[in-house]
Coordinates of C-alpha atoms in Angstrom, one line a residue:
M191 CA 116.0 103.7 120.3
L192 CA 119.2 104.9 117.3
T193 CA 121.2 102.1 119.3
R194 CA 118.5 99.6 118.8
R195 CA 118.1 100.5 115.3
L196 CA 122.2 100.3 114.7
L197 CA 122.4 97.1 116.4
T198 CA 119.7 95.4 114.0
L199 CA 121.4 96.9 111.6
V200 CA 124.6 95.7 112.1
L201 CA 123.4 92.2 112.8
V202 CA 121.3 91.9 109.2
L203 CA 124.0 92.8 106.8
P204 CA 126.1 90.2 107.2
L205 CA 123.2 87.9 106.7
A206 CA 122.2 89.9 103.5
A207 CA 125.7 89.5 102.4
C208 CA 125.7 85.7 102.9
A209 CA 122.7 85.3 100.6
S210 CA 123.5 83.6 97.5
G211 CA 121.1 82.5 94.3
N212 CA 119.1 79.6 94.4
S213 CA 117.4 78.4 91.0
P214 CA 114.5 76.0 90.2
M215 CA 115.7 72.8 88.4
Q216 CA 113.2 69.9 87.1
L217 CA 114.0 66.3 86.5
Y218 CA 111.7 64.9 83.7
P219 CA 111.2 60.7 83.8
L220 CA 111.4 59.6 80.5
K221 CA 112.5 55.9 81.1
G222 CA 111.8 53.3 83.9
P223 CA 109.2 53.0 86.8
I224 CA 108.4 56.6 87.6
A225 CA 107.9 57.4 83.7
D226 CA 105.7 54.3 83.5
A227 CA 103.3 55.2 86.5
D228 CA 103.0 58.8 85.6
P229 CA 104.8 60.1 82.1
T230 CA 103.5 64.0 82.8
L231 CA 105.1 63.9 86.5
V232 CA 107.8 67.1 86.6
I233 CA 110.1 66.7 89.8
Q234 CA 111.1 70.0 91.1
A235 CA 114.5 70.3 92.6
T236 CA 116.3 73.6 94.3
A237 CA 119.9 74.0 93.4
K238 CA 121.4 76.5 95.8
N239 CA 124.1 79.2 95.6
T240 CA 123.8 79.0 91.8
T241 CA 126.2 82.2 91.6
G242 CA 129.0 79.9 92.7
T243 CA 130.5 76.9 91.0
S244 CA 128.9 74.3 93.2
G245 CA 126.2 73.6 96.2
E246 CA 123.2 72.1 97.7
L247 CA 120.4 70.1 96.0
S248 CA 117.3 69.4 97.2
F249 CA 113.8 67.8 95.6
R250 CA 111.4 65.2 96.3
M251 CA 110.6 61.6 95.1
P252 CA 107.6 60.2 94.5
E253 CA 107.2 57.7 97.4
R254 CA 110.9 57.8 97.9
G255 CA 111.0 60.7 100.1
R256 CA 113.6 63.5 100.2
C257 CA 116.8 64.0 98.5
T258 CA 119.4 65.9 99.1
G259 CA 122.9 65.8 97.4
T260 CA 125.3 68.6 95.5
W261 CA 125.8 70.2 92.2
S262 CA 129.1 70.9 91.0
S263 CA 130.3 72.7 87.6
L264 CA 133.7 73.0 86.1
T265 CA 133.4 76.8 85.3
P266 CA 136.9 78.9 84.8
R267 CA 137.5 82.2 85.9
T268 CA 139.8 84.9 85.5
V269 CA 141.3 86.5 87.9
S270 CA 143.4 89.7 87.3
N271 CA 145.3 92.3 89.6
K272 CA 145.0 96.1 89.0
K273 CA 148.0 98.1 90.8
G274 CA 149.7 101.1 89.1
M275 CA 149.2 104.9 88.2
S276 CA 146.4 106.5 86.2
L277 CA 146.7 109.3 83.9
T278 CA 143.1 109.5 83.4
F279 CA 141.2 112.7 85.1
K280 CA 138.3 110.0 86.9
K281 CA 140.9 108.1 88.3
T282 CA 144.1 110.1 89.4
G283 CA 146.5 108.9 91.7
G284 CA 146.6 104.9 90.9
E285 CA 144.2 102.2 91.0
V286 CA 143.9 99.3 93.0
G287 CA 141.8 96.1 92.8
R288 CA 140.9 93.1 91.6
E289 CA 138.3 91.7 88.8
I290 CA 136.9 88.5 88.6
E291 CA 135.5 87.1 85.5
T292 CA 133.9 83.9 84.1
V293 CA 135.9 82.7 80.6
A294 CA 132.9 82.3 78.1
G295 CA 131.8 79.0 76.8
V296 CA 129.8 75.7 77.9
N297 CA 130.8 74.2 81.0
T298 CA 130.1 70.5 82.2
G299 CA 128.7 69.7 85.8
E300 CA 127.2 67.1 87.7
I301 CA 124.4 66.1 90.3
Y302 CA 124.5 63.6 93.1
A303 CA 121.9 62.9 95.6
V304 CA 120.9 60.6 97.9
C305 CA 117.2 59.8 98.8
A306 CA 115.7 59.1 102.2
D307 CA 115.2 55.6 101.1
G308 CA 118.6 55.0 100.0
T309 CA 117.9 55.9 96.2
R310 CA 120.9 57.2 94.6
V311 CA 120.8 60.0 91.7
Q312 CA 123.6 60.9 89.5
G313 CA 123.8 62.8 86.5
T314 CA 125.6 65.1 84.3
F315 CA 124.8 68.2 82.3
V316 CA 126.2 71.4 80.7
I317 CA 125.5 75.1 81.5
G318 CA 126.4 78.3 79.7
S319 CA 129.2 80.4 81.1
G320 CA 128.0 83.2 83.7
T321 CA 124.0 81.6 83.5
A322 CA 122.4 79.6 85.7
S323 CA 120.8 77.2 83.1
G324 CA 121.4 74.5 81.4
T325 CA 120.1 70.8 80.2
G326 CA 121.6 67.3 81.0
R327 CA 120.4 63.4 81.8
A328 CA 120.2 61.8 85.2
S329 CA 119.2 58.0 86.6
D330 CA 118.7 56.6 89.8
T331 CA 119.8 53.1 91.1
N332 CA 115.7 52.0 90.8
G333 CA 115.9 52.4 86.9
N334 CA 114.6 55.4 86.4
V335 CA 116.3 57.9 83.4
Y336 CA 115.3 61.5 83.8
K337 CA 116.1 64.9 81.5
L338 CA 117.4 67.6 83.5
L339 CA 116.7 71.1 82.4
F340 CA 117.0 74.5 84.9

């Protein structure tokens, strides 16, 4: 019984470590055939790996099927390595490690996706450093223009 639990734990922990953030993204049609047909429509998208600087993007276009692609953000980070002696009581004996920080500011990014019917969606956005929220614009090859919020 104990070995079965241990085996389950050994198999599940690496999968949990690989899990990353997903964030909802909305595309609001502003101009074009979709906005003309239904100006209240909101296209729900999912951006995967939002704790990183790029990931998969997926959504469904009305009457055009599933769309998949990529989002990417130019998010600068600083990496510093720590090595040496420490003279404090809390960290006696020295300190070795690595620290990664996101540089504060506003960063730019892009989305690109291809739908089942061949429609291509492309856009740009700005995002706050260290956040998974931003705003931008996108357009598709059918003449639609979207407001992008996430």
